[in-house]
Amino acid sequence: MVLPLKAMGKAIGCIEMVSNRPNCFDEIEYHLGLLVAAHYSSSLEMCLQAELSAANARLKDHDLLLTELNEKLRQQANTDELTGLFNKRRLIEQVEIEIARGVATAKS
């Protein structure tokens, strides 16, 4: 008898039960097999849920770290390291913003 192991709505494996008798399994043994498969499926689902939660927490931590590093990189790209003042690149960006704002104000 082969019974599926399911977790998160998908079959992820199976349990094979073998009998020494020629007529194989009776109804009680069949239902016992179903109970065993259900128990293992439940245990696997709990383990997978715990692993998924841990992986999501790690991803959230990595996302936060990348966000912080990107902000630091943006600041380094726009400021002079020695003086801490905005550099030419940041000046040009700000001029473009102000021109667009002035054009929008003039149209109003």
PDB file of N, CA and C in Angstrom:
ATOM      1  N   MET A   1       0.863  -1.166   0.000  1.00  0.00           N
ATOM      2  CA  MET A   1       0.000   0.000   0.000  1.00  0.00           C
ATOM      3  C   MET A   1       0.910   1.230   0.000  1.00  0.00           C
ATOM      4  N   VAL A   2       0.602   2.178  -0.848  1.00  0.00           N
ATOM      5  CA  VAL A   2       1.350   3.420  -0.940  1.00  0.00           C
ATOM      6  C   VAL A   2       0.388   4.559  -0.629  1.00  0.00           C
ATOM      7  N   LEU A   3       0.772   5.380   0.356  1.00  0.00           N
ATOM      8  CA  LEU A   3      -0.075   6.498   0.776  1.00  0.00           C
ATOM      9  C   LEU A   3       0.698   7.805   0.606  1.00  0.00           C
ATOM     10  N   PRO A   4       0.026   8.841   0.102  1.00  0.00           N
ATOM     11  CA  PRO A   4       0.733  10.103  -0.142  1.00  0.00           C
ATOM     12  C   PRO A   4       0.993  10.882   1.142  1.00  0.00           C
ATOM     13  N   LEU A   5       2.119  11.592   1.139  1.00  0.00           N
ATOM     14  CA  LEU A   5       2.418  12.566   2.188  1.00  0.00           C
ATOM     15  C   LEU A   5       2.217  13.935   1.562  1.00  0.00           C
ATOM     16  N   LYS A   6       1.348  14.729   2.183  1.00  0.00           N
ATOM     17  CA  LYS A   6       1.026  16.041   1.628  1.00  0.00           C
ATOM     18  C   LYS A   6       1.415  17.128   2.617  1.00  0.00           C
ATOM     19  N   ALA A   7       1.877  18.221   2.058  1.00  0.00           N
ATOM     20  CA  ALA A   7       2.178  19.399   2.868  1.00  0.00           C
ATOM     21  C   ALA A   7       1.935  20.619   2.004  1.00  0.00           C
ATOM     22  N   MET A   8       1.280  21.603   2.571  1.00  0.00           N
ATOM     23  CA  MET A   8       0.993  22.856   1.887  1.00  0.00           C
ATOM     24  C   MET A   8       0.220  22.609   0.589  1.00  0.00           C
ATOM     25  N   GLY A   9      -0.686  21.644   0.631  1.00  0.00           N
ATOM     26  CA  GLY A   9      -1.548  21.377  -0.505  1.00  0.00           C
ATOM     27  C   GLY A   9      -0.932  20.575  -1.635  1.00  0.00           C
ATOM     28  N   LYS A  10       0.287  20.085  -1.432  1.00  0.00           N
ATOM     29  CA  LYS A  10       0.955  19.336  -2.501  1.00  0.00           C
ATOM     30  C   LYS A  10       1.471  18.004  -1.966  1.00  0.00           C
ATOM     31  N   ALA A  11       1.457  16.999  -2.836  1.00  0.00           N
ATOM     32  CA  ALA A  11       2.068  15.721  -2.475  1.00  0.00           C
ATOM     33  C   ALA A  11       3.581  15.893  -2.547  1.00  0.00           C
ATOM     34  N   ILE A  12       4.258  15.597  -1.424  1.00  0.00           N
ATOM     35  CA  ILE A  12       5.706  15.778  -1.392  1.00  0.00           C
ATOM     36  C   ILE A  12       6.459  14.468  -1.151  1.00  0.00           C
ATOM     37  N   GLY A  13       5.717  13.391  -1.069  1.00  0.00           N
ATOM     38  CA  GLY A  13       6.355  12.101  -0.860  1.00  0.00           C
ATOM     39  C   GLY A  13       5.291  11.042  -0.654  1.00  0.00           C
ATOM     40  N   CYS A  14       5.733   9.859  -0.242  1.00  0.00           N
ATOM     41  CA  CYS A  14       4.772   8.788   0.018  1.00  0.00           C
ATOM     42  C   CYS A  14       5.331   7.828   1.055  1.00  0.00           C
ATOM     43  N   ILE A  15       4.413   7.098   1.653  1.00  0.00           N
ATOM     44  CA  ILE A  15       4.767   6.025   2.577  1.00  0.00           C
ATOM     45  C   ILE A  15       4.352   4.722   1.908  1.00  0.00           C
ATOM     46  N   GLU A  16       5.278   3.780   1.883  1.00  0.00           N
ATOM     47  CA  GLU A  16       4.959   2.467   1.324  1.00  0.00           C
ATOM     48  C   GLU A  16       4.884   1.479   2.478  1.00  0.00           C
ATOM     49  N   MET A  17       3.746   0.798   2.574  1.00  0.00           N
ATOM     50  CA  MET A  17       3.559  -0.211   3.615  1.00  0.00           C
ATOM     51  C   MET A  17       3.489  -1.576   2.932  1.00  0.00           C
ATOM     52  N   VAL A  18       4.238  -2.529   3.467  1.00  0.00           N
ATOM     53  CA  VAL A  18       4.339  -3.860   2.859  1.00  0.00           C
ATOM     54  C   VAL A  18       3.798  -4.896   3.837  1.00  0.00           C
ATOM     55  N   SER A  19       3.108  -5.900   3.311  1.00  0.00           N
ATOM     56  CA  SER A  19       2.545  -6.963   4.142  1.00  0.00           C
ATOM     57  C   SER A  19       3.115  -8.310   3.719  1.00  0.00           C
ATOM     58  N   ASN A  20       3.308  -9.196   4.695  1.00  0.00           N
ATOM     59  CA  ASN A  20       3.766 -10.557   4.399  1.00  0.00           C
ATOM     60  C   ASN A  20       2.611 -11.468   3.991  1.00  0.00           C
ATOM     61  N   ARG A  21       1.396 -11.018   4.214  1.00  0.00           N
ATOM     62  CA  ARG A  21       0.229 -11.837   3.895  1.00  0.00           C
ATOM     63  C   ARG A  21      -0.128 -11.710   2.416  1.00  0.00           C
ATOM     64  N   PRO A  22      -0.638 -12.769   1.825  1.00  0.00           N
ATOM     65  CA  PRO A  22      -0.985 -12.732   0.406  1.00  0.00           C
ATOM     66  C   PRO A  22      -2.168 -11.802   0.102  1.00  0.00           C
ATOM     67  N   ASN A  23      -3.104 -11.628   1.021  1.00  0.00           N
ATOM     68  CA  ASN A  23      -4.275 -10.784   0.767  1.00  0.00           C
ATOM     69  C   ASN A  23      -4.036  -9.325   1.175  1.00  0.00           C
ATOM     70  N   CYS A  24      -2.821  -9.000   1.475  1.00  0.00           N
ATOM     71  CA  CYS A  24      -2.410  -7.643   1.834  1.00  0.00           C
ATOM     72  C   CYS A  24      -3.119  -7.114   3.058  1.00  0.00           C
ATOM     73  N   PHE A  25      -3.705  -5.950   2.966  1.00  0.00           N
ATOM     74  CA  PHE A  25      -4.167  -5.221   4.136  1.00  0.00           C
ATOM     75  C   PHE A  25      -5.672  -5.328   4.320  1.00  0.00           C
ATOM     76  N   ASP A  26      -6.090  -5.409   5.592  1.00  0.00           N
ATOM     77  CA  ASP A  26      -7.522  -5.356   5.872  1.00  0.00           C
ATOM     78  C   ASP A  26      -7.915  -3.892   6.110  1.00  0.00           C
ATOM     79  N   GLU A  27      -9.185  -3.657   6.389  1.00  0.00           N
ATOM     80  CA  GLU A  27      -9.696  -2.293   6.523  1.00  0.00           C
ATOM     81  C   GLU A  27      -9.061  -1.547   7.700  1.00  0.00           C
ATOM     82  N   ILE A  28      -8.837  -2.221   8.800  1.00  0.00           N
ATOM     83  CA  ILE A  28      -8.226  -1.580   9.978  1.00  0.00           C
ATOM     84  C   ILE A  28      -6.798  -1.146   9.658  1.00  0.00           C
ATOM     85  N   GLU A  29      -6.032  -2.014   9.010  1.00  0.00           N
ATOM     86  CA  GLU A  29      -4.656  -1.667   8.642  1.00  0.00           C
ATOM     87  C   GLU A  29      -4.628  -0.510   7.642  1.00  0.00           C
ATOM     88  N   TYR A  30      -5.600  -0.508   6.725  1.00  0.00           N
ATOM     89  CA  TYR A  30      -5.687   0.582   5.757  1.00  0.00           C
ATOM     90  C   TYR A  30      -5.923   1.905   6.477  1.00  0.00           C
ATOM     91  N   HIS A  31      -6.868   1.923   7.406  1.00  0.00           N
ATOM     92  CA  HIS A  31      -7.159   3.151   8.147  1.00  0.00           C
ATOM     93  C   HIS A  31      -5.995   3.543   9.055  1.00  0.00           C
ATOM     94  N   LEU A  32      -5.307   2.575   9.605  1.00  0.00           N
ATOM     95  CA  LEU A  32      -4.115   2.869  10.393  1.00  0.00           C
ATOM     96  C   LEU A  32      -3.052   3.525   9.506  1.00  0.00           C
ATOM     97  N   GLY A  33      -2.887   3.006   8.298  1.00  0.00           N
ATOM     98  CA  GLY A  33      -1.954   3.614   7.348  1.00  0.00           C
ATOM     99  C   GLY A  33      -2.335   5.039   7.018  1.00  0.00           C
ATOM    100  N   LEU A  34      -3.630   5.294   6.841  1.00  0.00           N
ATOM    101  CA  LEU A  34      -4.091   6.661   6.576  1.00  0.00           C
ATOM    102  C   LEU A  34      -3.770   7.582   7.752  1.00  0.00           C
ATOM    103  N   LEU A  35      -3.952   7.083   8.967  1.00  0.00           N
ATOM    104  CA  LEU A  35      -3.636   7.883  10.157  1.00  0.00           C
ATOM    105  C   LEU A  35      -2.145   8.193  10.243  1.00  0.00           C
ATOM    106  N   VAL A  36      -1.325   7.203   9.951  1.00  0.00           N
ATOM    107  CA  VAL A  36       0.128   7.409   9.969  1.00  0.00           C
ATOM    108  C   VAL A  36       0.523   8.434   8.916  1.00  0.00           C
ATOM    109  N   ALA A  37      -0.020   8.305   7.718  1.00  0.00           N
ATOM    110  CA  ALA A  37       0.295   9.256   6.648  1.00  0.00           C
ATOM    111  C   ALA A  37      -0.174  10.662   7.023  1.00  0.00           C
ATOM    112  N   ALA A  38      -1.357  10.777   7.623  1.00  0.00           N
ATOM    113  CA  ALA A  38      -1.865  12.082   8.038  1.00  0.00           C
ATOM    114  C   ALA A  38      -0.977  12.686   9.119  1.00  0.00           C
ATOM    115  N   HIS A  39      -0.514  11.859  10.059  1.00  0.00           N
ATOM    116  CA  HIS A  39       0.369  12.348  11.131  1.00  0.00           C
ATOM    117  C   HIS A  39       1.687  12.858  10.545  1.00  0.00           C
ATOM    118  N   TYR A  40       2.297  12.080   9.673  1.00  0.00           N
ATOM    119  CA  TYR A  40       3.553  12.513   9.044  1.00  0.00           C
ATOM    120  C   TYR A  40       3.337  13.770   8.201  1.00  0.00           C
ATOM    121  N   SER A  41       2.230  13.817   7.472  1.00  0.00           N
ATOM    122  CA  SER A  41       1.936  14.998   6.650  1.00  0.00           C
ATOM    123  C   SER A  41       1.817  16.240   7.522  1.00  0.00           C
ATOM    124  N   SER A  42       1.128  16.100   8.645  1.00  0.00           N
ATOM    125  CA  SER A  42       0.965  17.227   9.568  1.00  0.00           C
ATOM    126  C   SER A  42       2.311  17.679  10.125  1.00  0.00           C
ATOM    127  N   SER A  43       3.138  16.719  10.504  1.00  0.00           N
ATOM    128  CA  SER A  43       4.472  17.050  11.036  1.00  0.00           C
ATOM    129  C   SER A  43       5.328  17.736   9.974  1.00  0.00           C
ATOM    130  N   LEU A  44       5.288  17.231   8.756  1.00  0.00           N
ATOM    131  CA  LEU A  44       6.049  17.842   7.668  1.00  0.00           C
ATOM    132  C   LEU A  44       5.566  19.263   7.396  1.00  0.00           C
ATOM    133  N   GLU A  45       4.252  19.452   7.410  1.00  0.00           N
ATOM    134  CA  GLU A  45       3.700  20.787   7.162  1.00  0.00           C
ATOM    135  C   GLU A  45       4.171  21.768   8.237  1.00  0.00           C
ATOM    136  N   MET A  46       4.163  21.347   9.503  1.00  0.00           N
ATOM    137  CA  MET A  46       4.625  22.227  10.582  1.00  0.00           C
ATOM    138  C   MET A  46       6.101  22.568  10.405  1.00  0.00           C
ATOM    139  N   CYS A  47       6.910  21.586  10.033  1.00  0.00           N
ATOM    140  CA  CYS A  47       8.342  21.831   9.812  1.00  0.00           C
ATOM    141  C   CYS A  47       8.552  22.795   8.646  1.00  0.00           C
ATOM    142  N   LEU A  48       7.818  22.577   7.559  1.00  0.00           N
ATOM    143  CA  LEU A  48       7.949  23.451   6.393  1.00  0.00           C
ATOM    144  C   LEU A  48       7.485  24.870   6.716  1.00  0.00           C
ATOM    145  N   GLN A  49       6.408  25.004   7.488  1.00  0.00           N
ATOM    146  CA  GLN A  49       5.932  26.331   7.880  1.00  0.00           C
ATOM    147  C   GLN A  49       6.975  27.044   8.737  1.00  0.00           C
ATOM    148  N   ALA A  50       7.586  26.313   9.665  1.00  0.00           N
ATOM    149  CA  ALA A  50       8.622  26.914  10.519  1.00  0.00           C
ATOM    150  C   ALA A  50       9.823  27.343   9.679  1.00  0.00           C
ATOM    151  N   GLU A  51      10.224  26.494   8.745  1.00  0.00           N
ATOM    152  CA  GLU A  51      11.357  26.824   7.877  1.00  0.00           C
ATOM    153  C   GLU A  51      11.020  28.016   6.980  1.00  0.00           C
ATOM    154  N   LEU A  52       9.805  28.059   6.482  1.00  0.00           N
ATOM    155  CA  LEU A  52       9.376  29.180   5.643  1.00  0.00           C
ATOM    156  C   LEU A  52       9.362  30.479   6.446  1.00  0.00           C
ATOM    157  N   SER A  53       8.892  30.430   7.674  1.00  0.00           N
ATOM    158  CA  SER A  53       8.892  31.622   8.526  1.00  0.00           C
ATOM    159  C   SER A  53      10.311  32.099   8.796  1.00  0.00           C
ATOM    160  N   ALA A  54      11.214  31.158   9.068  1.00  0.00           N
ATOM    161  CA  ALA A  54      12.616  31.519   9.312  1.00  0.00           C
ATOM    162  C   ALA A  54      13.241  32.122   8.055  1.00  0.00           C
ATOM    163  N   ALA A  55      12.945  31.541   6.900  1.00  0.00           N
ATOM    164  CA  ALA A  55      13.493  32.067   5.644  1.00  0.00           C
ATOM    165  C   ALA A  55      12.945  33.469   5.364  1.00  0.00           C
ATOM    166  N   ASN A  56      11.667  33.694   5.652  1.00  0.00           N
ATOM    167  CA  ASN A  56      11.086  35.021   5.458  1.00  0.00           C
ATOM    168  C   ASN A  56      11.722  36.045   6.388  1.00  0.00           C
ATOM    169  N   ALA A  57      12.004  35.646   7.619  1.00  0.00           N
ATOM    170  CA  ALA A  57      12.670  36.552   8.564  1.00  0.00           C
ATOM    171  C   ALA A  57      14.073  36.902   8.068  1.00  0.00           C
ATOM    172  N   ARG A  58      14.788  35.895   7.542  1.00  0.00           N
ATOM    173  CA  ARG A  58      16.124  36.167   7.001  1.00  0.00           C
ATOM    174  C   ARG A  58      16.053  37.108   5.799  1.00  0.00           C
ATOM    175  N   LEU A  59      15.065  36.901   4.935  1.00  0.00           N
ATOM    176  CA  LEU A  59      14.894  37.779   3.775  1.00  0.00           C
ATOM    177  C   LEU A  59      14.574  39.205   4.204  1.00  0.00           C
ATOM    178  N   LYS A  60      13.748  39.343   5.236  1.00  0.00           N
ATOM    179  CA  LYS A  60      13.404  40.670   5.737  1.00  0.00           C
ATOM    180  C   LYS A  60      14.651  41.366   6.281  1.00  0.00           C
ATOM    181  N   ASP A  61      15.486  40.623   7.007  1.00  0.00           N
ATOM    182  CA  ASP A  61      16.744  41.184   7.528  1.00  0.00           C
ATOM    183  C   ASP A  61      17.665  41.612   6.389  1.00  0.00           C
ATOM    184  N   HIS A  62      17.786  40.759   5.362  1.00  0.00           N
ATOM    185  CA  HIS A  62      18.639  41.090   4.219  1.00  0.00           C
ATOM    186  C   HIS A  62      18.109  42.299   3.469  1.00  0.00           C
ATOM    187  N   ASP A  63      16.785  42.381   3.338  1.00  0.00           N
ATOM    188  CA  ASP A  63      16.177  43.523   2.661  1.00  0.00           C
ATOM    189  C   ASP A  63      16.462  44.815   3.417  1.00  0.00           C
ATOM    190  N   LEU A  64      16.354  44.777   4.738  1.00  0.00           N
ATOM    191  CA  LEU A  64      16.655  45.950   5.554  1.00  0.00           C
ATOM    192  C   LEU A  64      18.114  46.353   5.401  1.00  0.00           C
ATOM    193  N   LEU A  65      19.011  45.365   5.433  1.00  0.00           N
ATOM    194  CA  LEU A  65      20.439  45.650   5.275  1.00  0.00           C
ATOM    195  C   LEU A  65      20.722  46.267   3.911  1.00  0.00           C
ATOM    196  N   LEU A  66      20.135  45.702   2.847  1.00  0.00           N
ATOM    197  CA  LEU A  66      20.345  46.246   1.504  1.00  0.00           C
ATOM    198  C   LEU A  66      19.790  47.662   1.384  1.00  0.00           C
ATOM    199  N   THR A  67      18.661  47.927   2.008  1.00  0.00           N
ATOM    200  CA  THR A  67      18.086  49.276   1.990  1.00  0.00           C
ATOM    201  C   THR A  67      19.032  50.264   2.662  1.00  0.00           C
ATOM    202  N   GLU A  68      19.576  49.871   3.810  1.00  0.00           N
ATOM    203  CA  GLU A  68      20.522  50.739   4.520  1.00  0.00           C
ATOM    204  C   GLU A  68      21.792  50.971   3.697  1.00  0.00           C
ATOM    205  N   LEU A  69      22.308  49.908   3.091  1.00  0.00           N
ATOM    206  CA  LEU A  69      23.523  50.035   2.280  1.00  0.00           C
ATOM    207  C   LEU A  69      23.279  50.892   1.038  1.00  0.00           C
ATOM    208  N   ASN A  70      22.100  50.747   0.419  1.00  0.00           N
ATOM    209  CA  ASN A  70      21.776  51.574  -0.744  1.00  0.00           C
ATOM    210  C   ASN A  70      21.679  53.047  -0.373  1.00  0.00           C
ATOM    211  N   GLU A  71      21.107  53.338   0.786  1.00  0.00           N
ATOM    212  CA  GLU A  71      21.021  54.721   1.237  1.00  0.00           C
ATOM    213  C   GLU A  71      22.419  55.285   1.499  1.00  0.00           C
ATOM    214  N   LYS A  72      23.252  54.482   2.110  1.00  0.00           N
ATOM    215  CA  LYS A  72      24.635  54.922   2.365  1.00  0.00           C
ATOM    216  C   LYS A  72      25.370  55.171   1.045  1.00  0.00           C
ATOM    217  N   LEU A  73      25.173  54.289   0.091  1.00  0.00           N
ATOM    218  CA  LEU A  73      25.809  54.436  -1.223  1.00  0.00           C
ATOM    219  C   LEU A  73      25.298  55.696  -1.929  1.00  0.00           C
ATOM    220  N   ARG A  74      23.990  55.958  -1.835  1.00  0.00           N
ATOM    221  CA  ARG A  74      23.420  57.158  -2.438  1.00  0.00           C
ATOM    222  C   ARG A  74      24.030  58.416  -1.817  1.00  0.00           C
ATOM    223  N   GLN A  75      24.172  58.405  -0.490  1.00  0.00           N
ATOM    224  CA  GLN A  75      24.782  59.558   0.183  1.00  0.00           C
ATOM    225  C   GLN A  75      26.236  59.744  -0.248  1.00  0.00           C
ATOM    226  N   GLN A  76      26.961  58.648  -0.361  1.00  0.00           N
ATOM    227  CA  GLN A  76      28.368  58.732  -0.783  1.00  0.00           C
ATOM    228  C   GLN A  76      28.479  59.228  -2.219  1.00  0.00           C
ATOM    229  N   ALA A  77      27.528  58.859  -3.061  1.00  0.00           N
ATOM    230  CA  ALA A  77      27.575  59.280  -4.468  1.00  0.00           C
ATOM    231  C   ALA A  77      27.246  60.759  -4.630  1.00  0.00           C
ATOM    232  N   ASN A  78      26.544  61.335  -3.666  1.00  0.00           N
ATOM    233  CA  ASN A  78      26.093  62.722  -3.799  1.00  0.00           C
ATOM    234  C   ASN A  78      26.847  63.718  -2.927  1.00  0.00           C
ATOM    235  N   THR A  79      27.757  63.266  -2.107  1.00  0.00           N
ATOM    236  CA  THR A  79      28.476  64.200  -1.229  1.00  0.00           C
ATOM    237  C   THR A  79      29.978  64.039  -1.378  1.00  0.00           C
ATOM    238  N   ASP A  80      30.649  65.140  -1.106  1.00  0.00           N
ATOM    239  CA  ASP A  80      32.108  65.123  -1.097  1.00  0.00           C
ATOM    240  C   ASP A  80      32.563  64.476   0.208  1.00  0.00           C
ATOM    241  N   GLU A  81      33.471  63.523   0.094  1.00  0.00           N
ATOM    242  CA  GLU A  81      33.916  62.772   1.271  1.00  0.00           C
ATOM    243  C   GLU A  81      34.642  63.659   2.284  1.00  0.00           C
ATOM    244  N   LEU A  82      35.414  64.590   1.798  1.00  0.00           N
ATOM    245  CA  LEU A  82      36.212  65.438   2.677  1.00  0.00           C
ATOM    246  C   LEU A  82      35.365  66.500   3.381  1.00  0.00           C
ATOM    247  N   THR A  83      34.517  67.189   2.618  1.00  0.00           N
ATOM    248  CA  THR A  83      33.767  68.312   3.198  1.00  0.00           C
ATOM    249  C   THR A  83      32.360  67.935   3.646  1.00  0.00           C
ATOM    250  N   GLY A  84      31.816  66.878   3.088  1.00  0.00           N
ATOM    251  CA  GLY A  84      30.446  66.502   3.402  1.00  0.00           C
ATOM    252  C   GLY A  84      29.421  67.320   2.648  1.00  0.00           C
ATOM    253  N   LEU A  85      29.878  68.216   1.759  1.00  0.00           N
ATOM    254  CA  LEU A  85      28.974  69.046   0.969  1.00  0.00           C
ATOM    255  C   LEU A  85      28.515  68.279  -0.270  1.00  0.00           C
ATOM    256  N   PHE A  86      27.381  68.744  -0.841  1.00  0.00           N
ATOM    257  CA  PHE A  86      26.902  68.117  -2.070  1.00  0.00           C
ATOM    258  C   PHE A  86      27.922  68.302  -3.188  1.00  0.00           C
ATOM    259  N   ASN A  87      28.052  67.291  -4.036  1.00  0.00           N
ATOM    260  CA  ASN A  87      28.983  67.367  -5.166  1.00  0.00           C
ATOM    261  C   ASN A  87      28.258  67.845  -6.429  1.00  0.00           C
ATOM    262  N   LYS A  88      28.976  67.874  -7.529  1.00  0.00           N
ATOM    263  CA  LYS A  88      28.431  68.378  -8.802  1.00  0.00           C
ATOM    264  C   LYS A  88      27.221  67.553  -9.245  1.00  0.00           C
ATOM    265  N   ARG A  89      27.296  66.263  -9.106  1.00  0.00           N
ATOM    266  CA  ARG A  89      26.190  65.389  -9.512  1.00  0.00           C
ATOM    267  C   ARG A  89      24.908  65.782  -8.779  1.00  0.00           C
ATOM    268  N   ARG A  90      24.995  65.976  -7.471  1.00  0.00           N
ATOM    269  CA  ARG A  90      23.827  66.351  -6.665  1.00  0.00           C
ATOM    270  C   ARG A  90      23.344  67.748  -7.033  1.00  0.00           C
ATOM    271  N   LEU A  91      24.261  68.629  -7.329  1.00  0.00           N
ATOM    272  CA  LEU A  91      23.898  69.985  -7.743  1.00  0.00           C
ATOM    273  C   LEU A  91      23.074  69.953  -9.030  1.00  0.00           C
ATOM    274  N   ILE A  92      23.531  69.168 -10.001  1.00  0.00           N
ATOM    275  CA  ILE A  92      22.812  69.054 -11.277  1.00  0.00           C
ATOM    276  C   ILE A  92      21.421  68.466 -11.060  1.00  0.00           C
ATOM    277  N   GLU A  93      21.324  67.421 -10.226  1.00  0.00           N
ATOM    278  CA  GLU A  93      20.021  66.828  -9.930  1.00  0.00           C
ATOM    279  C   GLU A  93      19.081  67.857  -9.314  1.00  0.00           C
ATOM    280  N   GLN A  94      19.597  68.626  -8.362  1.00  0.00           N
ATOM    281  CA  GLN A  94      18.763  69.623  -7.687  1.00  0.00           C
ATOM    282  C   GLN A  94      18.346  70.739  -8.645  1.00  0.00           C
ATOM    283  N   VAL A  95      19.242  71.148  -9.526  1.00  0.00           N
ATOM    284  CA  VAL A  95      18.906  72.175 -10.520  1.00  0.00           C
ATOM    285  C   VAL A  95      17.779  71.674 -11.423  1.00  0.00           C
ATOM    286  N   GLU A  96      17.850  70.423 -11.860  1.00  0.00           N
ATOM    287  CA  GLU A  96      16.799  69.853 -12.706  1.00  0.00           C
ATOM    288  C   GLU A  96      15.462  69.815 -11.971  1.00  0.00           C
ATOM    289  N   ILE A  97      15.481  69.478 -10.692  1.00  0.00           N
ATOM    290  CA  ILE A  97      14.254  69.461  -9.885  1.00  0.00           C
ATOM    291  C   ILE A  97      13.661  70.863  -9.796  1.00  0.00           C
ATOM    292  N   GLU A  98      14.518  71.835  -9.542  1.00  0.00           N
ATOM    293  CA  GLU A  98      14.048  73.220  -9.396  1.00  0.00           C
ATOM    294  C   GLU A  98      13.527  73.777 -10.722  1.00  0.00           C
ATOM    295  N   ILE A  99      14.155  73.441 -11.837  1.00  0.00           N
ATOM    296  CA  ILE A  99      13.677  73.882 -13.145  1.00  0.00           C
ATOM    297  C   ILE A  99      12.281  73.294 -13.413  1.00  0.00           C
ATOM    298  N   ALA A 100      12.125  72.001 -13.138  1.00  0.00           N
ATOM    299  CA  ALA A 100      10.826  71.356 -13.359  1.00  0.00           C
ATOM    300  C   ALA A 100       9.765  71.989 -12.463  1.00  0.00           C
ATOM    301  N   ARG A 101      10.117  72.297 -11.243  1.00  0.00           N
ATOM    302  CA  ARG A 101       9.167  72.945 -10.328  1.00  0.00           C
ATOM    303  C   ARG A 101       8.815  74.343 -10.831  1.00  0.00           C
ATOM    304  N   GLY A 102       9.802  75.068 -11.320  1.00  0.00           N
ATOM    305  CA  GLY A 102       9.549  76.397 -11.857  1.00  0.00           C
ATOM    306  C   GLY A 102       8.664  76.362 -13.081  1.00  0.00           C
ATOM    307  N   VAL A 103       8.869  75.394 -13.966  1.00  0.00           N
ATOM    308  CA  VAL A 103       8.044  75.247 -15.162  1.00  0.00           C
ATOM    309  C   VAL A 103       6.611  74.916 -14.752  1.00  0.00           C
ATOM    310  N   ALA A 104       6.453  74.030 -13.781  1.00  0.00           N
ATOM    311  CA  ALA A 104       5.104  73.654 -13.325  1.00  0.00           C
ATOM    312  C   ALA A 104       4.405  74.854 -12.691  1.00  0.00           C
ATOM    313  N   THR A 105       5.139  75.662 -11.942  1.00  0.00           N
ATOM    314  CA  THR A 105       4.558  76.850 -11.307  1.00  0.00           C
ATOM    315  C   THR A 105       4.163  77.881 -12.354  1.00  0.00           C
ATOM    316  N   ALA A 106       4.988  78.036 -13.387  1.00  0.00           N
ATOM    317  CA  ALA A 106       4.719  79.014 -14.452  1.00  0.00           C
ATOM    318  C   ALA A 106       3.468  78.629 -15.236  1.00  0.00           C
ATOM    319  N   LYS A 107       3.211  77.333 -15.407  1.00  0.00           N
ATOM    320  CA  LYS A 107       2.045  76.870 -16.149  1.00  0.00           C
ATOM    321  C   LYS A 107       0.767  77.037 -15.351  1.00  0.00           C
ATOM    322  N   SER A 108       0.877  77.113 -14.030  1.00  0.00           N
ATOM    323  CA  SER A 108      -0.313  77.200 -13.181  1.00  0.00           C
ATOM    324  C   SER A 108      -0.946  78.560 -13.198  1.00  0.00           C
TER     325      SER A 108
END
